[in-house]
mmCIF file of C-alpha atoms and ligand atoms in Angstrom:
data_model
loop_
_atom_site.group_PDB
_atom_site.id
_atom_site.type_symbol
_atom_site.label_atom_id
_atom_site.label_comp_id
_atom_site.label_asym_id
_atom_site.label_seq_id
_atom_site.Cartn_x
_atom_site.Cartn_y
_atom_site.Cartn_z
ATOM 1 C CA UNK A 175 -27.840 -11.035 36.235
ATOM 2 C CA UNK A 176 -27.913 -7.235 36.420
ATOM 3 C CA UNK A 177 -31.273 -5.466 36.065
ATOM 4 C CA UNK A 178 -29.712 -3.674 33.119
ATOM 5 C CA UNK A 179 -28.844 -6.810 31.147
ATOM 6 C CA UNK A 180 -31.511 -9.294 30.127
ATOM 7 C CA UNK A 181 -30.767 -12.831 29.065
ATOM 8 C CA UNK A 182 -33.020 -15.276 27.284
ATOM 9 C CA UNK A 183 -32.560 -18.325 25.104
ATOM 10 C CA UNK A 184 -34.484 -18.783 21.879
ATOM 11 C CA UNK A 185 -33.886 -21.599 19.363
ATOM 12 C CA UNK A 186 -30.486 -22.404 20.989
ATOM 13 C CA UNK A 187 -29.466 -18.745 20.762
ATOM 14 C CA UNK A 188 -28.433 -16.830 23.849
ATOM 15 C CA UNK A 189 -29.904 -13.326 23.609
ATOM 16 C CA UNK A 190 -28.190 -10.681 25.718
ATOM 17 C CA UNK A 191 -29.802 -7.250 25.741
ATOM 18 C CA UNK A 192 -28.589 -3.994 27.233
ATOM 19 C CA UNK A 193 -31.601 -2.742 29.132
ATOM 20 C CA UNK A 194 -30.825 0.747 30.345
ATOM 21 C CA UNK A 195 -32.603 2.803 27.738
ATOM 22 C CA UNK A 196 -32.957 5.877 29.972
ATOM 23 C CA UNK A 197 -29.151 6.188 29.849
ATOM 24 C CA UNK A 198 -28.911 5.130 26.211
ATOM 25 C CA UNK A 199 -27.696 1.726 27.441
ATOM 26 C CA UNK A 200 -24.501 3.132 28.970
ATOM 27 C CA UNK A 201 -22.630 0.163 30.436
ATOM 28 C CA UNK A 202 -21.885 -0.009 34.161
ATOM 29 C CA UNK A 203 -19.388 -2.259 35.953
ATOM 30 C CA UNK A 204 -22.276 -4.397 37.151
ATOM 31 C CA UNK A 205 -23.396 -4.822 33.545
ATOM 32 C CA UNK A 206 -19.886 -5.832 32.418
ATOM 33 C CA UNK A 207 -19.846 -8.444 35.182
ATOM 34 C CA UNK A 208 -23.247 -9.800 34.189
ATOM 35 C CA UNK A 209 -22.255 -9.946 30.522
ATOM 36 C CA UNK A 210 -18.956 -11.682 31.297
ATOM 37 C CA UNK A 211 -20.686 -14.273 33.452
ATOM 38 C CA UNK A 212 -23.382 -14.900 30.842
ATOM 39 C CA UNK A 213 -20.871 -15.308 28.010
ATOM 40 C CA UNK A 214 -18.655 -17.648 30.050
ATOM 41 C CA UNK A 215 -21.680 -19.762 30.907
ATOM 42 C CA UNK A 216 -22.917 -19.860 27.313
ATOM 43 C CA UNK A 217 -19.499 -20.909 26.089
ATOM 44 C CA UNK A 218 -19.731 -24.013 28.301
ATOM 45 C CA UNK A 219 -23.373 -24.815 27.615
ATOM 46 C CA UNK A 220 -23.848 -27.325 24.841
ATOM 47 C CA UNK A 221 -27.389 -26.192 24.148
ATOM 48 C CA UNK A 222 -26.274 -22.687 23.179
ATOM 49 C CA UNK A 223 -25.058 -22.371 19.622
ATOM 50 C CA UNK A 224 -24.669 -18.605 19.204
ATOM 51 C CA UNK A 225 -25.004 -15.349 21.131
ATOM 52 C CA UNK A 226 -26.924 -12.302 19.979
ATOM 53 C CA UNK A 227 -26.143 -8.850 21.422
ATOM 54 C CA UNK A 228 -28.789 -6.128 21.249
ATOM 55 C CA UNK A 229 -29.695 -2.849 22.913
ATOM 56 C CA UNK A 230 -33.309 -2.314 24.002
ATOM 57 C CA UNK A 231 -35.077 1.021 23.567
ATOM 58 C CA UNK A 232 -33.715 2.214 20.240
ATOM 59 C CA UNK A 233 -29.971 2.460 20.884
ATOM 60 C CA UNK A 234 -27.304 -0.224 20.954
ATOM 61 C CA UNK A 235 -25.155 1.387 23.675
ATOM 62 C CA UNK A 236 -23.666 4.779 24.527
ATOM 63 C CA UNK A 237 -20.546 3.056 25.812
ATOM 64 C CA UNK A 238 -19.022 2.999 29.227
ATOM 65 C CA UNK A 239 -20.996 4.876 31.871
ATOM 66 C CA UNK A 240 -19.089 8.152 32.171
ATOM 67 C CA UNK A 241 -20.097 8.652 35.813
ATOM 68 C CA UNK A 242 -18.462 5.320 36.577
ATOM 69 C CA UNK A 243 -15.307 6.328 34.691
ATOM 70 C CA UNK A 244 -14.838 8.898 37.480
ATOM 71 C CA UNK A 245 -15.127 6.155 40.122
ATOM 72 C CA UNK A 246 -12.819 3.799 38.223
ATOM 73 C CA UNK A 247 -10.212 6.569 38.068
ATOM 74 C CA UNK A 248 -10.265 6.646 41.876
ATOM 75 C CA UNK A 249 -10.248 2.846 42.247
ATOM 76 C CA UNK A 250 -8.321 1.503 39.240
ATOM 77 C CA UNK A 251 -8.848 -2.146 40.334
ATOM 78 C CA UNK A 252 -12.450 -1.677 39.206
ATOM 79 C CA UNK A 253 -11.208 -1.672 35.638
ATOM 80 C CA UNK A 254 -10.681 -5.431 35.973
ATOM 81 C CA UNK A 255 -14.399 -5.919 35.305
ATOM 82 C CA UNK A 256 -14.036 -4.156 31.944
ATOM 83 C CA UNK A 257 -10.891 -6.079 31.063
ATOM 84 C CA UNK A 258 -12.538 -9.408 31.953
ATOM 85 C CA UNK A 259 -15.447 -8.605 29.641
ATOM 86 C CA UNK A 260 -13.154 -7.614 26.770
ATOM 87 C CA UNK A 261 -11.124 -10.751 27.333
ATOM 88 C CA UNK A 262 -14.113 -13.093 27.101
ATOM 89 C CA UNK A 263 -15.596 -11.145 24.181
ATOM 90 C CA UNK A 264 -12.381 -11.202 22.168
ATOM 91 C CA UNK A 265 -11.784 -14.908 22.669
ATOM 92 C CA UNK A 266 -15.407 -16.090 22.569
ATOM 93 C CA UNK A 267 -15.582 -19.410 20.757
ATOM 94 C CA UNK A 268 -19.206 -19.404 19.633
ATOM 95 C CA UNK A 269 -20.656 -17.100 16.958
ATOM 96 C CA UNK A 270 -21.379 -13.583 18.196
ATOM 97 C CA UNK A 271 -24.028 -11.633 16.317
ATOM 98 C CA UNK A 272 -25.007 -8.013 16.960
ATOM 99 C CA UNK A 273 -28.186 -6.157 16.035
ATOM 100 C CA UNK A 274 -27.578 -2.407 16.072
ATOM 101 C CA UNK A 275 -30.192 0.349 16.232
ATOM 102 C CA UNK A 276 -29.447 3.985 16.995
ATOM 103 C CA UNK A 277 -26.231 4.904 18.756
ATOM 104 C CA UNK A 278 -23.246 2.618 19.239
ATOM 105 C CA UNK A 279 -20.622 4.670 21.057
ATOM 106 C CA UNK A 280 -17.292 3.858 22.719
ATOM 107 C CA UNK A 281 -17.233 0.248 23.831
ATOM 108 C CA UNK A 282 -20.711 0.001 22.284
ATOM 109 C CA UNK A 283 -18.939 0.416 18.948
ATOM 110 C CA UNK A 284 -15.636 -1.345 19.638
ATOM 111 C CA UNK A 285 -17.381 -4.518 20.766
ATOM 112 C CA UNK A 286 -18.758 -4.812 17.230
ATOM 113 C CA UNK A 287 -15.200 -5.384 16.007
ATOM 114 C CA UNK A 288 -15.295 -8.687 17.910
ATOM 115 C CA UNK A 289 -18.611 -9.852 16.505
ATOM 116 C CA UNK A 290 -18.838 -12.342 13.661
ATOM 117 C CA UNK A 291 -21.911 -10.773 12.094
ATOM 118 C CA UNK A 292 -23.178 -7.221 12.545
ATOM 119 C CA UNK A 293 -26.641 -6.235 11.322
ATOM 120 C CA UNK A 294 -27.494 -2.567 11.589
ATOM 121 C CA UNK A 295 -30.316 -0.175 10.908
ATOM 122 C CA UNK A 296 -29.702 2.397 8.169
ATOM 123 C CA UNK A 297 -30.142 5.039 10.894
ATOM 124 C CA UNK A 298 -27.487 3.563 13.194
ATOM 125 C CA UNK A 299 -24.551 5.820 14.086
ATOM 126 C CA UNK A 300 -21.241 4.577 15.402
ATOM 127 C CA UNK A 301 -18.757 6.731 17.271
ATOM 128 C CA UNK A 302 -15.443 6.082 18.971
ATOM 129 C CA UNK A 303 -14.903 9.329 20.956
ATOM 130 C CA UNK A 304 -11.993 8.179 23.091
ATOM 131 C CA UNK A 305 -9.592 11.012 22.372
ATOM 132 C CA UNK A 306 -12.168 13.821 22.763
ATOM 133 C CA UNK A 307 -12.731 12.287 26.216
ATOM 134 C CA UNK A 308 -9.012 12.430 26.981
ATOM 135 C CA UNK A 309 -8.741 8.639 26.647
ATOM 136 C CA UNK A 310 -7.218 6.198 24.174
ATOM 137 C CA UNK A 311 -8.894 3.504 22.047
ATOM 138 C CA UNK A 312 -9.759 0.227 23.793
ATOM 139 C CA UNK A 313 -11.055 -3.283 23.093
ATOM 140 C CA UNK A 314 -8.134 -3.823 20.682
ATOM 141 C CA UNK A 315 -9.691 -1.249 18.339
ATOM 142 C CA UNK A 316 -6.261 0.365 17.864
ATOM 143 C CA UNK A 317 -5.273 -2.923 16.227
ATOM 144 C CA UNK A 318 -8.505 -4.128 14.603
ATOM 145 C CA UNK A 319 -9.804 -0.906 13.061
ATOM 146 C CA UNK A 320 -6.620 0.052 11.123
ATOM 147 C CA UNK A 321 -6.581 -3.536 9.870
ATOM 148 C CA UNK A 322 -10.079 -3.034 8.505
ATOM 149 C CA UNK A 323 -9.837 0.500 7.093
ATOM 150 C CA UNK A 324 -6.158 1.491 6.999
ATOM 151 C CA UNK A 325 -4.281 3.931 9.179
ATOM 152 C CA UNK A 326 -5.610 7.251 7.879
ATOM 153 C CA UNK A 327 -9.291 6.331 8.108
ATOM 154 C CA UNK A 328 -8.715 4.722 11.508
ATOM 155 C CA UNK A 329 -7.075 7.949 12.702
ATOM 156 C CA UNK A 330 -10.124 9.934 11.621
ATOM 157 C CA UNK A 331 -12.443 7.565 13.448
ATOM 158 C CA UNK A 332 -10.404 6.755 16.556
ATOM 159 C CA UNK A 333 -8.576 10.033 17.127
ATOM 160 C CA UNK A 334 -10.936 12.686 15.741
ATOM 161 C CA UNK A 335 -13.859 10.627 17.017
ATOM 162 C CA UNK A 336 -15.955 11.389 13.911
ATOM 163 C CA UNK A 337 -19.406 9.804 13.712
ATOM 164 C CA UNK A 338 -19.591 6.827 11.351
ATOM 165 C CA UNK A 339 -22.993 6.624 9.712
ATOM 166 C CA UNK A 340 -24.446 3.154 9.079
ATOM 167 C CA UNK A 341 -23.859 3.366 5.312
ATOM 168 C CA UNK A 342 -20.202 4.155 5.885
ATOM 169 C CA UNK A 343 -19.853 1.358 8.458
ATOM 170 C CA UNK A 344 -21.253 -0.963 5.807
ATOM 171 C CA UNK A 345 -18.779 0.349 3.198
ATOM 172 C CA UNK A 346 -15.987 -0.205 5.735
ATOM 173 C CA UNK A 347 -17.156 -3.822 6.130
ATOM 174 C CA UNK A 348 -17.754 -3.380 9.831
ATOM 175 C CA UNK A 349 -21.428 -4.091 9.192
ATOM 176 C CA UNK A 350 -22.582 -7.109 7.169
ATOM 177 C CA UNK A 351 -26.037 -5.896 6.182
ATOM 178 C CA UNK A 352 -28.195 -2.821 6.647
ATOM 179 C CA UNK A 353 -31.927 -2.903 7.312
ATOM 180 C CA UNK A 354 -34.788 -0.507 7.912
ATOM 181 C CA UNK A 355 -34.920 1.249 11.269
ATOM 182 C CA UNK A 356 -36.499 -1.015 13.886
ATOM 183 C CA UNK A 357 -35.617 -4.200 11.982
ATOM 184 C CA UNK A 358 -32.110 -4.853 13.342
ATOM 185 C CA UNK A 359 -33.207 -7.302 16.026
ATOM 186 C CA UNK A 360 -35.256 -9.350 13.579
ATOM 187 C CA UNK A 361 -32.430 -9.435 11.083
ATOM 188 C CA UNK A 362 -29.836 -10.329 13.725
ATOM 189 C CA UNK A 363 -32.057 -13.151 14.952
ATOM 190 C CA UNK A 364 -32.469 -14.399 11.395
ATOM 191 C CA UNK A 365 -28.677 -14.576 10.969
ATOM 192 C CA UNK A 366 -28.220 -16.104 14.435
ATOM 193 C CA UNK A 367 -30.721 -18.836 13.572
ATOM 194 C CA UNK A 368 -29.040 -19.418 10.228
ATOM 195 C CA UNK A 369 -25.678 -19.802 12.003
ATOM 196 C CA UNK A 370 -27.139 -21.998 14.737
ATOM 197 C CA UNK A 371 -28.586 -24.363 12.128
ATOM 198 C CA UNK A 372 -25.092 -25.209 10.846
ATOM 199 C CA UNK A 373 -22.984 -28.095 12.220
ATOM 200 C CA UNK A 374 -21.797 -26.728 15.585
ATOM 201 C CA UNK A 375 -18.271 -28.141 15.618
ATOM 202 C CA UNK A 376 -17.569 -27.040 12.062
ATOM 203 C CA UNK A 377 -18.720 -23.511 12.911
ATOM 204 C CA UNK A 378 -16.533 -23.359 16.044
ATOM 205 C CA UNK A 379 -13.485 -24.701 14.229
ATOM 206 C CA UNK A 380 -14.018 -22.291 11.340
ATOM 207 C CA UNK A 381 -14.367 -19.291 13.655
ATOM 208 C CA UNK A 382 -11.145 -20.358 15.343
ATOM 209 C CA UNK A 383 -9.376 -20.662 11.978
ATOM 210 C CA UNK A 384 -10.605 -17.234 10.885
ATOM 211 C CA UNK A 385 -9.549 -15.565 14.132
ATOM 212 C CA UNK A 386 -6.457 -17.613 14.886
ATOM 213 C CA UNK A 387 -3.918 -15.582 12.927
ATOM 214 C CA UNK A 388 -4.630 -12.296 14.694
ATOM 215 C CA UNK A 389 -5.477 -13.610 18.161
ATOM 216 C CA UNK A 390 -2.083 -12.974 19.808
ATOM 217 C CA UNK A 391 -2.013 -9.445 18.389
ATOM 218 C CA UNK A 392 -5.520 -8.786 19.672
ATOM 219 C CA UNK A 393 -4.630 -9.968 23.176
ATOM 220 C CA UNK A 394 -1.460 -7.872 23.179
ATOM 221 C CA UNK A 395 -3.366 -4.796 21.966
ATOM 222 C CA UNK A 396 -5.948 -5.325 24.719
ATOM 223 C CA UNK A 397 -3.241 -5.353 27.378
ATOM 224 C CA UNK A 398 -1.286 -2.443 25.911
ATOM 225 C CA UNK A 399 -4.391 -0.276 25.560
ATOM 226 C CA UNK A 400 -5.650 -1.346 29.001
ATOM 227 C CA UNK A 401 -2.475 -0.131 30.737
ATOM 228 C CA UNK A 402 -2.584 3.262 29.009
ATOM 229 C CA UNK A 403 -6.365 3.605 29.365
ATOM 230 C CA UNK A 404 -6.100 3.093 33.130
ATOM 231 C CA UNK A 405 -3.555 5.914 33.391
ATOM 232 C CA UNK A 406 -5.580 8.178 31.115
ATOM 233 C CA UNK A 407 -8.649 7.803 33.347
ATOM 234 C CA UNK A 408 -6.660 9.667 36.004
ATOM 235 C CA UNK A 409 -5.453 12.394 33.623
ATOM 236 C CA UNK A 410 -6.553 16.015 33.881
ATOM 237 C CA UNK A 411 -7.718 15.904 30.257
ATOM 238 C CA UNK A 412 -10.069 13.011 30.982
ATOM 239 C CA UNK A 413 -11.371 14.542 34.219
ATOM 240 C CA UNK A 414 -12.186 17.769 32.439
ATOM 241 C CA UNK A 415 -13.965 15.896 29.647
ATOM 242 C CA UNK A 416 -15.993 13.760 32.108
ATOM 243 C CA UNK A 417 -16.948 16.862 34.107
ATOM 244 C CA UNK A 418 -17.982 18.653 30.915
ATOM 245 C CA UNK A 419 -20.251 15.740 29.901
ATOM 246 C CA UNK A 420 -21.769 15.329 33.340
ATOM 247 C CA UNK A 421 -22.510 19.049 33.766
ATOM 248 C CA UNK A 422 -23.514 19.813 30.170
ATOM 249 C CA UNK A 423 -26.587 21.807 29.389
ATOM 250 C CA UNK A 424 -28.690 19.683 27.083
HETATM 251 N N1 COA B 535 -22.531 7.522 30.486
HETATM 252 C C1 COA B 535 -23.389 8.008 31.393
HETATM 253 N N2 COA B 535 -24.588 8.545 31.076
HETATM 254 C C2 COA B 535 -24.899 8.582 29.775
HETATM 255 C C3 COA B 535 -24.053 8.095 28.775
HETATM 256 C C4 COA B 535 -22.820 7.545 29.166
HETATM 257 N N3 COA B 535 -21.963 7.002 28.301
HETATM 258 N N4 COA B 535 -24.642 8.283 27.572
HETATM 259 C C5 COA B 535 -25.819 8.864 27.813
HETATM 260 N N5 COA B 535 -25.985 9.045 29.153
HETATM 261 C C6 COA B 535 -27.138 9.620 29.824
HETATM 262 C C7 COA B 535 -27.194 11.137 29.688
HETATM 263 O O1 COA B 535 -26.390 11.775 30.659
HETATM 264 C C8 COA B 535 -28.679 11.369 29.905
HETATM 265 O O2 COA B 535 -28.928 11.263 31.284
HETATM 266 P P1 COA B 535 -29.990 12.260 32.007
HETATM 267 O O3 COA B 535 -31.283 12.064 31.268
HETATM 268 O O4 COA B 535 -30.012 11.782 33.414
HETATM 269 O O5 COA B 535 -29.420 13.634 31.831
HETATM 270 C C9 COA B 535 -29.323 10.159 29.243
HETATM 271 O O6 COA B 535 -28.319 9.160 29.198
HETATM 272 C C10 COA B 535 -29.795 10.405 27.837
HETATM 273 O O7 COA B 535 -28.692 10.899 27.066
HETATM 274 P P2 COA B 535 -28.756 12.207 26.154
HETATM 275 O O8 COA B 535 -27.370 12.716 26.008
HETATM 276 O O9 COA B 535 -29.793 13.134 26.674
HETATM 277 O O10 COA B 535 -29.259 11.595 24.784
HETATM 278 P P3 COA B 535 -28.982 12.151 23.314
HETATM 279 O O11 COA B 535 -29.883 11.364 22.420
HETATM 280 O O12 COA B 535 -29.066 13.639 23.274
HETATM 281 O O13 COA B 535 -27.472 11.750 23.008
HETATM 282 C C11 COA B 535 -25.544 10.280 22.982
HETATM 283 C C12 COA B 535 -27.089 10.387 22.970
HETATM 284 C C13 COA B 535 -25.201 8.807 23.110
HETATM 285 C C14 COA B 535 -25.012 10.858 21.682
HETATM 286 C C15 COA B 535 -24.996 11.115 24.164
HETATM 287 O O14 COA B 535 -25.684 10.748 25.335
HETATM 288 C C16 COA B 535 -23.521 10.898 24.403
HETATM 289 O O15 COA B 535 -22.703 11.445 23.704
HETATM 290 N N6 COA B 535 -23.192 10.077 25.434
HETATM 291 C C17 COA B 535 -21.812 9.844 25.803
HETATM 292 C C18 COA B 535 -21.188 8.835 24.903
HETATM 293 C C19 COA B 535 -19.758 8.586 25.301
HETATM 294 O O16 COA B 535 -18.924 9.467 25.208
HETATM 295 N N7 COA B 535 -19.510 7.373 25.805
HETATM 296 C C20 COA B 535 -18.215 6.969 26.313
HETATM 297 C C21 COA B 535 -17.325 6.581 25.213
HETATM 298 S S1 COA B 535 -15.759 6.054 25.776
#
C-alpha cells in the first residue's frame, strides 16, 4: 500500500482514503497502483461487502498529479497504471460509495461517475478541467456525463471546465445526498453500512443489472479516451498548461 492511500476495514466495509492532503490528494501512479490492488483484493474477499472512497484533510482529490503528467508524457507506458485503475473501478462488482468534502477535480470528479452512491458536503466543488489543460475527458466521462445531463450541459462541464457546486451536482443527480461540511465521511459510512447490511448476492446481482446495459459502451469510451488522452499528454497545448500550473504564482 502506498503511503498516500490508507486502507482499513470497518463493519465489512473496505475504506480507502487518499492521504496526500498537502497536495490536495493529487493522485500519483503509485497511488493508482495501490488503489487498483486494494480494489481487486476486496472484490475477491468474501468478508468485504462494500468499498468507501474518501479524501483525508478536507478535499476529496485534486485529480491526477500534474507533475507526473509530465513524466507520463515522456514514458507513455506509465499510463497503464491509470488505465488499470479505471478498468477495475468501472467494472467493480461490489457497491462503491464516495464521501466528498472540498475539491473533487479531474479524475477525482470522474471517478464519482462510477460510484453507486455519492454523499457530498454542501461546500464540495467538482471540476473537470481537462480541456483547459490541453487534454480530453477520461474515465468514460465523455460517455457517462452526457448521459446524465445531456450534451449541452456536459459540454459546459467537460469542455469549458466550469466548476460544479455541490448543489448543482445534486440537481444533476451525480450526488445522492448533501450534508453539512465535515459530515461527508459519516454520511458515506452510514450509507455503506446500510448497503452492507443487505443480502450480498442480491446487491451484487442488482448492481450488475443496473450497470449491464451500458457496460460495453463504458469500456469502449475508456479505450477511445485513453488513446487520445495519451497523445494529448505529449501535445504542446498540454505541456504549456502543465508548465503554467507548475510555475504559477499563488
Ligand atoms: N497535481 C500536482 N500538485 C497539485 C495538484 C495536482 N493535481 N493539485 C494541487 N497540487 C499542489 C499544489 O501545487 C500545491 O503544492 P505546493 O504547496 O507545493 O505549491 C498544493 O497542492 C496545494 O494546492 P493549492 O493550489 O495551493 O491549493 P488551492 O486550495 O489554492 O487550490 C485546487 C486547490 C485543487 C483548486 C488547485 O490546486 C488546482 O487547481 N489543482 C490542479 C487541479 C487539476 O487541474 N488537476 C488535474 C485535472 S486533469
